[in-house]
Amino acid sequence: MYKYDHYDQALVDARVAEFRDQINRRIAGEITEDQFKPLRLMNGLYLQLHAYMLRVAIPYGTLDSRQMRMLAHIARKYDRDYGHFTTRQNIQYNWIKLEECADILEELATVEMHAIQTSGNCIRNISSDQYAGAAADEVTDPRPWAELLRQWSTFHPEFSYLPRKFKIAVIASPEDRAAMRLHDIGLELIRQDGVLGARVFVGGGMGRTPMIAPEINPFVKADDLLSYLEACLRVYNRYGRRDNIYKARIKILIHEIGADEYRRQVAEEFAHVKTLGIDPPLAELERITAFFAAPAYDAVDVETDRSDPDFAVWLDQNVKPHKQAGYAIVNISLKPIGGIPGDATSAQIDVMADLAERYSFDELRVTHAQNIVLPYVAKRDLYAVWQGLRDAELADANLDLISDIIACPGLDYCSLANARSIPVAQKIATRFADMDRQRDLGELKLKISGCINACGHHHAGHIGILGVDKKGVENYQLTFGGSGAEDVSIGKIIGPGFDEDGVVDAVEKATEVYKALRQGDERFIDTYRRVGLEPFKEAIYG
Amino acid sequence: MVEFRYRSDEVTEQPSVTLDAFLDQSNATAVRLEPDDDARALLPFLDRLTLIEVAFPKYRDGRGYSAARILRESGYRGELRAQGDVLVDQIAFMRRCGFDSFAPEASLNPEAVARALSTYDHVYQKAADTAVPVWKLRHG
């Protein structure tokens, strides 16, 4: 894990002091809410339906047990004893008091955490593969690059007032676990003739105009990457639309001028930027990389005892192969049947911290699917880890199944939402509560957004649900065929929407069609792609 | 009105003209860029310019930050002024992008500006100012 040096710490400490001063000025009435808004947004503080919401950055979703315990502490002391893990691999607290906000940030700073650039029209938290460092299929560990990008983008003087927010993901595997091409910039690290570099995709995103990022450059060398990204951002900052907030993301610019023209402009800008010496020396990447050295593996490979049937189900569903023999990747589901996707109590957060400290070389990851990962668990410890999770009600064996739902906070919390997301997620999970039934349906990624901004990634759901407001009544549209993985695609609306119970029934009918038509080991999305929408439509509307 | 100026030379008295007017006349030494204007149109004339004023009609519109950097990166050494909806919490970023004078529409408290400019001792990235990025401090 990366550790702050005194430069990193001083920057974060200065930020806390600065924001404390800004909050004090607001409370004293020296600045208006209008003037305060851009300042609080630069610090992840939103004014929601019922209270302030604070979004805390978890850079590339990586944290240690000390940081995880701090998240629990904040939930306990300043919120209602729980936190919400988000699709940006961050955590949000929903019931924050303005006058306590600076204290929270000060406590976070003691464990090298912050809320910098978790909102605002700037470069947001860099996201990455939750299996980084543990995945067998990775070319290199993407986390050092993500950290390099974190530092480059923090308080970037030119790109803090972009046309709109800007999200960057970095992966290093052919399998995409981070929805890379649905980001403003997606980087896939690759090796070409022994040289490390990145494939650069620009202009993806969800929201009201979902787009898959086209490849803008097939290979940018490591020591050119920051200059190249600077050029990408500069073209966007100068020419991205500012007349309409809904057309201000970079995907619209690239859609309007075309990928070829954008590529040409970036190449021209890059030729200039590269002369400025803004790329750190490779020694800096090496310095950062040293923090991410492989842990001191010491376990030998063992056969796991599968005699406890509940454990065996969890093992098959939530535990993934590791690049190191004798080890495994453990996924902790934050999707209990009937629960709120992504929520965890402070007690549960503490349990996960304890298990990470004891069994996972002190490291955890947050996934964009709102789950938690223990990346380095020795196989001999899997049963003990499972028991610890089970006792904390964290052992749901539903990873990637229909009840492993991504859902935004929706109208229960969010001031932008048109409809509630959480109750729909709860009803669907409850309808499919039977584990055998879920497992029979196999991988089925269901994602729910409570408004067109698509925070719940519905466009990327094998089944997506979009809540809309239809003359004052919550209405839910169904989309099929989306994917945020390496087979990335955007879901299509299947027809007229439903009420809350109607959409649950429609999902169930869709699964029946799948079961009737699937061939071999096809997943739901494979069958849908093969047979098309008609049979599903027939069953749902016929 | 210029409220903050971080230069030792004399203030230019000549009023700035629009980019179109500037490109039409050969003797102007001060020009004003609107957010839509391409700063690169000025590159052939940087030697004779003593003032470039960059308009910020809305603080949210950050195009002027790129305009400033492009001008500085191309060797412009004259006065670079941010004019318009310039807020105290933007001045530090603007300084880093190369602005060295400020004409905010709404008057700013000098103490608050001084505080904003001294909040951070270090920076993470190279920009158009003289601040040394921490990666350079780390590796010499």
XYZ file of C-alpha atoms in Angstrom:
682
model
C 0.000 0.000 0.000
C 1.086 3.528 -0.710
C 2.239 5.491 2.351
C 2.218 9.266 2.474
C 5.514 11.049 2.816
C 5.631 14.472 4.484
C 4.696 16.185 1.221
C 1.522 14.153 0.790
C 0.598 14.609 4.440
C 1.206 18.355 4.388
C -1.062 18.793 1.358
C -3.924 16.915 2.988
C -3.458 18.703 6.326
C -3.456 22.074 4.568
C -6.669 21.110 2.836
C -8.361 20.351 6.151
C -7.324 23.717 7.582
C -8.489 25.516 4.460
C -11.895 23.838 4.471
C -12.318 24.427 8.200
C -11.829 28.115 7.536
C -14.337 28.035 4.675
C -16.925 26.243 6.816
C -16.421 28.742 9.638
C -16.967 31.610 7.226
C -20.174 29.953 6.038
C -21.464 29.326 9.558
C -20.620 32.898 10.539
C -22.604 34.122 7.530
C -19.578 35.740 5.884
C -20.250 33.820 2.699
C -23.582 32.801 1.179
C -24.636 29.239 0.330
C -24.090 30.175 -3.332
C -20.496 31.136 -2.628
C -19.972 28.170 -0.340
C -21.325 25.611 -2.776
C -18.288 25.359 -5.092
C -16.020 25.162 -2.039
C -17.910 22.363 -0.319
C -18.265 20.482 -3.603
C -14.478 20.499 -3.993
C -14.461 18.684 -0.662
C -17.086 16.058 -1.398
C -19.829 17.694 0.649
C -23.281 17.618 -0.940
C -26.546 19.018 0.359
C -29.029 16.186 -0.094
C -32.736 15.758 0.595
C -32.453 15.459 4.364
C -28.897 16.357 5.357
C -25.372 16.947 4.150
C -23.730 13.942 2.509
C -19.954 13.537 2.682
C -18.177 11.427 0.073
C -14.780 10.226 1.237
C -12.203 9.201 -1.365
C -10.787 5.711 -1.308
C -8.115 6.059 -3.997
C -8.429 3.172 -6.475
C -10.540 1.425 -3.829
C -7.519 0.349 -1.779
C -7.269 0.697 1.985
C -5.740 -0.894 5.074
C -7.358 -1.968 8.323
C -6.438 1.256 10.097
C -8.220 3.272 7.428
C -11.175 0.893 7.385
C -11.546 1.239 11.172
C -11.502 4.996 10.764
C -14.422 4.685 8.353
C -16.273 2.714 11.023
C -15.367 5.277 13.657
C -16.757 8.105 11.534
C -19.978 6.189 10.927
C -20.323 5.644 14.653
C -19.373 9.091 15.873
C -20.702 11.418 13.179
C -23.355 9.464 11.289
C -26.070 6.953 12.052
C -23.708 4.050 12.540
C -23.412 3.041 8.900
C -21.770 4.045 5.643
C -22.538 3.455 1.983
C -19.872 2.110 -0.373
C -20.273 3.547 -3.865
C -19.742 2.593 -7.495
C -16.730 4.921 -7.535
C -15.053 2.712 -4.915
C -15.653 5.469 -2.347
C -17.756 5.681 0.812
C -20.566 8.126 1.513
C -22.027 9.226 4.808
C -25.610 10.372 4.553
C -26.296 12.222 7.792
C -23.437 14.670 8.271
C -23.628 17.937 10.207
C -21.869 20.875 8.559
C -20.256 21.988 11.808
C -18.642 18.558 12.282
C -17.344 18.204 8.752
C -13.897 19.694 9.352
C -13.425 17.436 12.384
C -14.238 14.421 10.222
C -11.708 15.454 7.591
C -9.133 16.058 10.293
C -9.654 12.559 11.650
C -9.437 11.122 8.139
C -6.170 12.962 7.534
C -4.615 11.109 10.482
C -4.958 7.887 8.454
C -3.939 9.381 5.088
C -7.463 9.870 3.811
C -9.417 12.824 2.460
C -12.452 13.919 0.453
C -10.528 15.938 -2.113
C -12.132 16.063 -5.571
C -14.871 13.586 -4.768
C -17.231 16.068 -6.406
C -17.031 19.156 -8.572
C -16.103 19.564 -12.238
C -12.616 18.215 -11.766
C -10.729 14.944 -12.064
C -12.406 12.614 -9.590
C -11.086 9.661 -7.605
C -9.093 7.343 -9.873
C -10.721 3.925 -10.016
C -9.085 0.586 -10.715
C -9.354 -3.194 -10.670
C -10.254 -4.494 -7.222
C -8.106 -7.573 -7.888
C -4.997 -5.495 -8.658
C -1.862 -7.209 -7.390
C -3.735 -10.478 -6.934
C -5.166 -11.253 -10.380
C -3.437 -13.945 -12.406
C -4.242 -12.191 -15.678
C -2.671 -8.793 -14.988
C 0.217 -7.459 -17.080
C 1.386 -5.322 -14.163
C -0.111 -3.927 -10.974
C -2.257 -0.920 -12.003
C -2.195 0.675 -8.516
C 1.164 2.488 -8.827
C -0.131 4.130 -11.986
C -3.381 5.011 -10.277
C -1.404 6.618 -7.434
C 0.742 8.532 -9.927
C -2.465 9.811 -11.519
C -3.932 10.643 -8.119
C -1.019 12.908 -7.360
C -0.960 14.493 -10.808
C -4.689 15.231 -10.713
C -4.809 16.518 -7.121
C -5.279 20.307 -7.123
C -4.496 20.409 -10.831
C -4.510 24.153 -11.489
C -5.680 23.982 -15.106
C -8.310 21.270 -14.756
C -10.303 22.215 -11.665
C -13.026 24.056 -13.612
C -13.636 21.631 -16.443
C -16.922 21.688 -18.357
C -18.052 18.730 -16.222
C -16.754 16.045 -13.867
C -14.032 13.744 -15.147
C -13.516 10.096 -14.251
C -10.451 7.991 -14.997
C -10.053 4.223 -14.574
C -6.850 2.176 -14.860
C -6.761 -1.565 -15.414
C -4.018 -3.966 -16.422
C -5.887 -7.126 -17.375
C -7.742 -8.226 -20.486
C -10.681 -8.975 -18.181
C -12.247 -5.634 -17.268
C -13.504 -5.546 -13.692
C -13.653 -1.744 -13.507
C -16.040 -0.739 -16.336
C -12.992 0.921 -17.860
C -14.546 1.935 -21.183
C -17.453 3.616 -19.440
C -15.123 6.273 -18.037
C -14.152 9.668 -19.449
C -10.684 8.180 -19.801
C -10.026 4.459 -19.543
C -6.462 3.189 -19.457
C -5.523 -0.415 -20.104
C -1.891 -1.050 -19.273
C -0.230 -3.312 -21.790
C 3.231 -4.450 -22.701
C 4.386 -3.937 -26.268
C 7.743 -5.368 -27.298
C 8.667 -5.501 -23.621
C 7.832 -1.828 -23.054
C 5.091 -0.902 -20.632
C 2.491 1.583 -21.758
C -1.225 2.209 -21.946
C -4.036 1.841 -24.417
C -5.985 5.059 -24.039
C -9.764 5.134 -24.418
C -11.507 8.498 -24.176
C -15.132 9.565 -24.122
C -17.041 6.809 -22.395
C -19.676 7.326 -19.778
C -23.179 6.574 -18.627
C -25.593 9.325 -17.616
C -28.374 10.335 -19.975
C -26.246 9.729 -23.083
C -24.367 6.474 -22.503
C -21.317 5.915 -24.680
C -18.514 3.391 -24.932
C -15.126 5.092 -25.101
C -13.376 4.710 -28.457
C -9.674 3.908 -28.503
C -7.813 7.170 -29.031
C -4.292 5.821 -28.810
C -3.271 2.138 -29.039
C -0.061 2.669 -27.057
C 1.288 5.552 -25.005
C 4.642 4.852 -23.350
C 4.824 5.043 -19.563
C 7.022 8.138 -19.547
C 4.697 10.002 -21.923
C 1.464 9.183 -20.151
C 0.952 12.298 -18.031
C 1.791 14.570 -20.960
C -0.654 12.654 -23.110
C -3.401 12.875 -20.507
C -2.676 16.553 -20.026
C -3.189 16.996 -23.782
C -6.455 14.985 -23.652
C -7.749 17.166 -20.826
C -6.604 20.433 -22.355
C -8.463 19.794 -25.608
C -11.548 18.985 -23.530
C -11.161 22.005 -21.252
C -10.900 24.324 -24.254
C -13.518 22.815 -26.518
C -15.922 20.795 -24.374
C -19.434 22.253 -24.389
C -20.305 24.645 -21.605
C -23.673 25.831 -22.897
C -25.632 22.837 -21.640
C -24.786 20.838 -18.533
C -26.237 17.699 -20.128
C -23.897 17.947 -23.100
C -20.773 18.959 -21.213
C -19.063 15.598 -20.674
C -16.122 14.737 -22.914
C -18.114 11.944 -24.572
C -20.334 14.583 -26.242
C -17.309 16.508 -27.548
C -15.843 13.353 -29.045
C -19.196 12.290 -30.423
C -19.671 15.679 -32.088
C -16.195 16.178 -33.593
C -15.485 12.465 -34.066
C -12.786 10.274 -32.549
C -10.407 10.939 -35.467
C -10.550 14.709 -35.121
C -10.204 14.498 -31.345
C -7.212 12.168 -31.762
C -5.642 14.653 -34.188
C -6.120 17.578 -31.806
C -4.704 15.609 -28.887
C -1.667 14.583 -30.966
C -1.045 18.217 -31.852
C -1.393 19.344 -28.236
C 0.754 16.438 -27.034
C 3.586 17.455 -29.383
C 3.609 20.783 -27.582
C 2.970 19.572 -24.010
C 5.682 16.932 -24.233
C 8.282 19.707 -24.505
C 7.305 21.138 -21.103
C 8.826 18.462 -18.893
C 5.703 17.687 -16.903
C 6.250 13.904 -16.814
C 7.868 12.777 -13.577
C 10.992 10.657 -14.055
C 10.480 6.886 -14.079
C 12.181 6.929 -10.677
C 8.972 8.396 -9.261
C 6.885 5.536 -10.661
C 9.479 3.153 -9.231
C 9.307 4.872 -5.840
C 5.535 4.457 -5.816
C 5.716 0.900 -7.163
C 7.926 -0.125 -4.235
C 4.977 0.475 -1.897
C 2.962 -2.105 -3.796
C 5.472 -4.925 -3.575
C 3.897 -8.374 -3.244
C 3.167 -9.340 0.375
C 5.380 -11.876 2.139
C 3.517 -14.971 0.961
C 4.289 -17.936 3.205
C 1.380 -20.331 2.778
C 1.624 -23.591 0.893
C -1.114 -24.749 -1.407
C -3.736 -26.860 0.373
C -6.964 -28.589 -0.540
C -9.841 -26.685 1.063
C -12.105 -28.787 3.270
C -15.575 -28.423 1.759
C -17.483 -30.493 4.290
C -19.515 -27.535 5.595
C -22.096 -27.085 2.817
C -22.780 -23.379 3.483
C -19.068 -22.699 3.350
C -18.745 -24.681 0.134
C -21.438 -22.571 -1.569
C -19.682 -19.371 -0.512
C -16.347 -20.773 -1.643
C -17.706 -21.517 -5.104
C -19.421 -18.174 -5.503
C -17.361 -15.531 -3.712
C -13.790 -16.827 -3.712
C -11.649 -16.313 -6.820
C -8.317 -17.761 -7.937
C -5.154 -15.923 -6.963
C -1.936 -15.485 -8.882
C -0.021 -16.907 -5.921
C -0.400 -20.637 -5.215
C -1.877 -21.226 -1.763
C -3.845 -17.967 -1.813
C -7.297 -16.826 -2.867
C -9.237 -13.615 -3.420
C -12.223 -13.275 -1.107
C -15.227 -11.190 -2.106
C -17.404 -9.924 0.721
C -20.937 -9.262 -0.449
C -22.610 -6.125 0.865
C -25.849 -7.342 -0.684
C -27.725 -9.308 1.971
C -31.200 -10.342 0.833
C -33.505 -7.446 1.678
C -30.652 -5.137 2.637
C -29.478 -1.864 1.127
C -26.818 -2.489 -1.556
C -23.432 -1.152 -0.482
C -24.376 -0.302 3.093
C -22.344 -1.590 6.016
C -22.683 -0.882 9.723
C -19.729 0.356 11.726
C -19.570 -3.037 13.456
C -19.392 -4.788 10.082
C -16.739 -2.385 8.829
C -14.703 -3.179 11.952
C -15.091 -6.913 11.359
C -13.843 -6.557 7.789
C -10.896 -4.504 9.050
C -10.046 -7.160 11.639
C -10.205 -9.958 9.078
C -8.033 -7.998 6.652
C -5.456 -7.332 9.328
C -5.338 -10.907 10.442
C -5.780 -12.780 7.167
C -5.191 -10.489 4.163
C -1.868 -8.754 4.764
C -3.766 -5.786 6.160
C -5.418 -4.835 2.896
C -8.966 -4.385 1.576
C -10.496 -3.190 -1.657
C -13.804 -1.580 -2.486
C -15.355 -2.714 -5.768
C -17.396 -0.684 -8.223
C -20.134 -3.249 -7.637
C -20.302 -1.979 -4.033
C -18.694 -5.008 -2.438
C -15.465 -5.475 -0.480
C -12.486 -7.649 -1.359
C -9.843 -9.271 0.818
C -7.154 -9.664 -1.831
C -4.595 -11.932 -0.182
C -6.169 -14.706 1.885
C -4.256 -17.959 2.411
C -6.411 -20.931 1.456
C -5.776 -22.494 4.856
C -7.537 -19.478 6.422
C -10.604 -19.421 4.194
C -12.839 -21.254 6.640
C -11.869 -18.967 9.518
C -12.503 -15.908 7.342
C -15.882 -17.273 6.308
C -16.852 -17.920 9.931
C -15.892 -14.391 10.865
C -17.956 -13.009 8.010
C -20.914 -15.274 8.754
C -21.028 -14.120 12.377
C -21.209 -10.508 11.136
C -23.881 -11.336 8.523
C -21.396 -10.696 5.748
C -21.217 -14.156 4.218
C -23.907 -13.877 1.522
C -22.746 -16.147 -1.287
C -24.242 -14.107 -4.114
C -21.332 -12.490 -5.945
C -22.378 -11.637 -9.530
C -25.765 -13.312 -9.025
C -29.108 -11.598 -9.507
C -29.243 -10.364 -5.895
C -25.757 -8.786 -6.123
C -27.449 -5.602 -7.251
C -25.812 -2.243 -7.855
C -28.221 0.472 -6.757
C -27.827 4.199 -6.308
C -29.231 5.823 -3.129
C -32.245 6.993 -5.143
C -35.102 9.092 -3.856
C -34.563 7.852 -0.311
C -31.564 10.194 -0.102
C -30.629 11.898 -3.327
C -31.841 15.340 -4.354
C -31.497 14.488 -8.061
C -33.482 11.240 -8.010
C -36.885 10.759 -9.626
C -37.648 7.412 -8.059
C -36.528 5.153 -5.254
C -33.935 2.501 -6.056
C -33.436 0.783 -2.720
C -36.934 -0.726 -2.309
C -36.784 -2.143 -5.853
C -33.420 -3.751 -5.114
C -34.806 -5.165 -1.885
C -37.905 -6.603 -3.564
C -35.940 -8.229 -6.379
C -33.403 -9.742 -3.982
C -36.241 -11.032 -1.804
C -38.080 -12.531 -4.799
C -34.941 -14.458 -5.738
C -33.829 -15.167 -2.177
C -33.580 -18.915 -2.754
C -29.876 -19.604 -3.275
C -30.360 -22.618 -5.526
C -32.552 -20.549 -7.784
C -30.012 -17.728 -7.935
C -27.161 -20.065 -8.618
C -29.129 -21.791 -11.335
C -29.568 -18.403 -13.048
C -25.818 -17.864 -12.858
C -24.057 -14.598 -13.536
C -26.709 -11.934 -13.927
C -25.725 -8.349 -13.313
C -28.716 -6.276 -12.325
C -28.232 -2.545 -11.836
C -30.702 0.102 -10.719
C -30.596 3.889 -11.084
C -33.155 6.233 -9.570
C -32.736 8.816 -12.282
C -31.271 9.350 -15.722
C -27.857 10.292 -14.321
C -27.238 6.545 -14.056
C -25.214 6.406 -10.838
C -26.556 2.860 -10.447
C -24.959 1.897 -13.811
C -28.244 0.610 -15.266
C -26.914 1.042 -18.825
C -24.234 -1.534 -18.012
C -26.595 -4.053 -16.419
C -27.354 -7.362 -18.082
C -30.699 -6.241 -16.720
C -30.908 -2.516 -16.020
C -33.662 -0.658 -14.236
C -34.154 3.067 -14.562
C -36.529 4.873 -12.243
C -38.368 7.806 -13.790
C -41.076 10.147 -12.656
C -44.230 9.672 -14.701
C -46.718 12.393 -13.810
C -45.820 12.205 -10.150
C -45.723 8.413 -9.988
C -42.539 6.353 -9.802
C -42.156 4.306 -12.955
C -39.422 1.833 -13.851
C -38.003 1.177 -17.302
C -36.243 -2.072 -18.059
C -33.139 -2.364 -20.227
C -31.464 -5.587 -21.350
C -28.061 -6.347 -22.766
C -25.726 -3.923 -21.048
C -22.289 -4.852 -19.767
C -19.512 -3.006 -18.006
C -16.985 -5.786 -18.514
C -14.603 -6.480 -21.414
C -17.679 -7.350 -23.518
C -18.859 -3.795 -22.861
C -22.243 -2.800 -24.257
C -25.093 -0.419 -23.539
C -28.463 -1.876 -22.591
C -31.585 -1.192 -24.659
C -34.980 -0.193 -23.291
C -37.339 -3.097 -23.884
C -40.670 -1.266 -23.860
C -43.094 0.654 -21.629
C -42.197 0.971 -17.950
C -43.718 -0.646 -14.880
C -44.677 0.214 -11.345
C -42.524 -1.087 -8.518
C -44.131 -4.527 -8.270
C -44.556 -4.736 -12.033
C -40.848 -4.388 -12.653
C -40.071 -7.174 -10.195
C -42.552 -9.429 -12.036
C -41.027 -8.474 -15.387
C -37.534 -9.354 -14.182
C -38.828 -12.720 -13.017
C -40.454 -13.378 -16.398
C -37.199 -12.496 -18.143
C -35.352 -15.064 -16.073
C -37.969 -17.692 -17.026
C -37.420 -16.949 -20.718
C -33.689 -17.262 -20.201
C -34.065 -20.610 -18.462
C -36.223 -21.923 -21.272
C -33.920 -20.758 -24.069
C -30.394 -21.007 -22.707
C -27.959 -23.363 -24.379
C -25.056 -24.990 -22.627
C -23.451 -22.697 -20.085
C -24.731 -19.483 -21.619
C -25.208 -16.615 -19.203
C -28.374 -14.511 -19.311
C -26.635 -11.895 -21.427
C -25.290 -14.482 -23.861
C -28.758 -15.872 -24.442
C -30.183 -12.392 -24.824
C -27.497 -11.509 -27.361
C -28.166 -14.700 -29.317
C -31.979 -14.695 -29.379
C -32.635 -10.945 -29.228
C -35.357 -9.065 -27.442
C -38.486 -10.593 -29.001
C -38.957 -13.706 -26.851
C -38.452 -11.606 -23.712
C -40.884 -8.948 -24.897
C -43.438 -11.589 -25.739
C -43.268 -13.061 -22.233
C -43.288 -9.718 -20.450
C -45.845 -7.734 -22.469
C -47.611 -10.496 -24.448
C -10.122 47.518 -11.754
C -6.870 45.774 -11.015
C -6.924 44.860 -7.323
C -3.956 42.526 -7.135
C -0.814 42.704 -9.185
C 2.253 40.553 -8.777
C 4.615 42.403 -11.131
C 7.130 45.159 -10.586
C 6.790 46.878 -13.974
C 4.498 49.822 -14.697
C 0.804 49.252 -15.273
C -0.098 49.460 -18.966
C -2.276 52.465 -19.617
C -3.443 51.408 -23.044
C -6.995 49.978 -23.023
C -7.191 46.415 -24.260
C -8.950 45.684 -27.531
C -10.819 42.602 -28.676
C -8.925 39.812 -30.392
C -10.493 40.664 -33.767
C -9.581 44.336 -33.409
C -6.071 43.401 -32.333
C -5.521 41.181 -35.348
C -6.706 44.063 -37.591
C -4.391 46.748 -36.244
C -0.641 46.690 -36.042
C 0.081 48.950 -33.094
C -2.060 47.697 -30.190
C -0.125 46.338 -27.209
C -3.032 45.211 -25.045
C -5.681 42.639 -25.937
C -8.653 41.017 -24.249
C -9.490 37.344 -24.772
C -13.041 36.082 -24.345
C -13.521 32.427 -23.363
C -14.301 31.507 -26.988
C -11.151 33.106 -28.383
C -8.187 30.940 -29.349
C -5.175 32.110 -27.347
C -2.903 30.615 -29.995
C -3.989 33.348 -32.433
C -1.765 35.662 -30.384
C 1.382 33.575 -30.588
C 2.962 35.493 -33.519
C 2.551 38.764 -31.594
C 3.663 37.925 -28.071
C 6.788 40.125 -28.336
C 4.886 43.350 -28.731
C 2.106 42.634 -26.228
C 2.400 44.131 -22.769
C -1.025 43.098 -21.476
C -3.303 40.177 -22.182
C -6.561 40.306 -20.306
C -8.495 37.033 -20.032
C -12.198 37.343 -19.368
C -13.981 35.126 -16.855
C -17.684 35.908 -17.327
C -18.537 33.017 -14.969
C -16.175 31.484 -12.449
C -17.250 27.998 -13.565
C -15.926 28.580 -17.063
C -12.336 27.354 -16.822
C -11.200 27.896 -20.414
C -9.124 30.891 -19.350
C -6.846 28.623 -17.295
C -5.787 26.803 -20.458
C -5.459 30.083 -22.370
C -3.094 31.390 -19.693
C -0.914 28.314 -19.706
C -0.677 28.244 -23.489
C 0.476 31.875 -23.510
C 3.078 31.324 -20.812
C 4.275 28.058 -22.328
C 4.803 29.945 -25.588
C 7.059 32.461 -23.914
C 4.743 35.375 -23.136
C 6.307 37.472 -20.348
C 3.967 40.478 -20.243
C 1.107 41.065 -17.854
C -1.543 38.337 -17.817
C -4.691 39.548 -16.159
C -7.753 37.602 -15.007
C -10.817 39.815 -15.197
C -14.410 39.119 -14.237
C -16.001 36.550 -11.933
C -12.759 35.790 -10.130
C -13.185 34.310 -6.638
C -10.685 34.244 -3.808
C -10.444 30.474 -3.860
C -9.407 30.483 -7.526
C -6.492 32.868 -7.275
C -3.935 30.223 -6.309
C -4.820 28.048 -9.326
C -4.771 31.115 -11.574
C -1.332 32.109 -10.318
C -0.118 28.600 -11.101
C -1.468 28.920 -14.649
C 0.507 32.118 -15.169
C -1.834 34.984 -14.255
C -0.037 37.789 -12.488
C -2.752 40.380 -12.102
C -6.380 40.220 -11.076
C -9.322 42.480 -11.739
C -12.216 40.797 -9.959
C -15.691 42.188 -10.532
C -16.555 41.814 -6.862
C -13.834 43.223 -4.655
C -11.767 40.662 -2.732
C -10.417 40.893 0.783
C -6.592 41.262 0.511
C -6.075 39.262 3.682
C -8.144 36.370 2.319
C -6.219 36.480 -0.950
C -2.890 36.399 0.877
C -4.120 33.465 2.940
C -5.308 31.588 -0.149
C -1.933 32.065 -1.785
C -0.006 30.739 1.208
C -2.210 27.733 2.081
C -0.168 25.115 0.258
C 3.601 24.821 0.536
C 3.930 22.224 -2.203
C 2.381 21.217 -5.497
C 2.012 17.859 -7.196
C 2.400 18.939 -10.793
C 4.462 21.255 -12.950
C 2.507 24.225 -14.270
C 3.280 27.714 -15.609
C 4.680 29.066 -12.342
C 8.018 28.494 -10.654
C 6.699 26.032 -8.059
C 8.725 22.826 -8.010
C 6.560 19.696 -8.082
C 7.052 17.243 -5.230
C 8.236 14.517 -7.625
C 11.165 16.771 -8.410
C 11.833 17.478 -4.737
C 11.771 13.744 -4.113
C 14.247 12.915 -6.847
C 16.331 16.062 -7.111
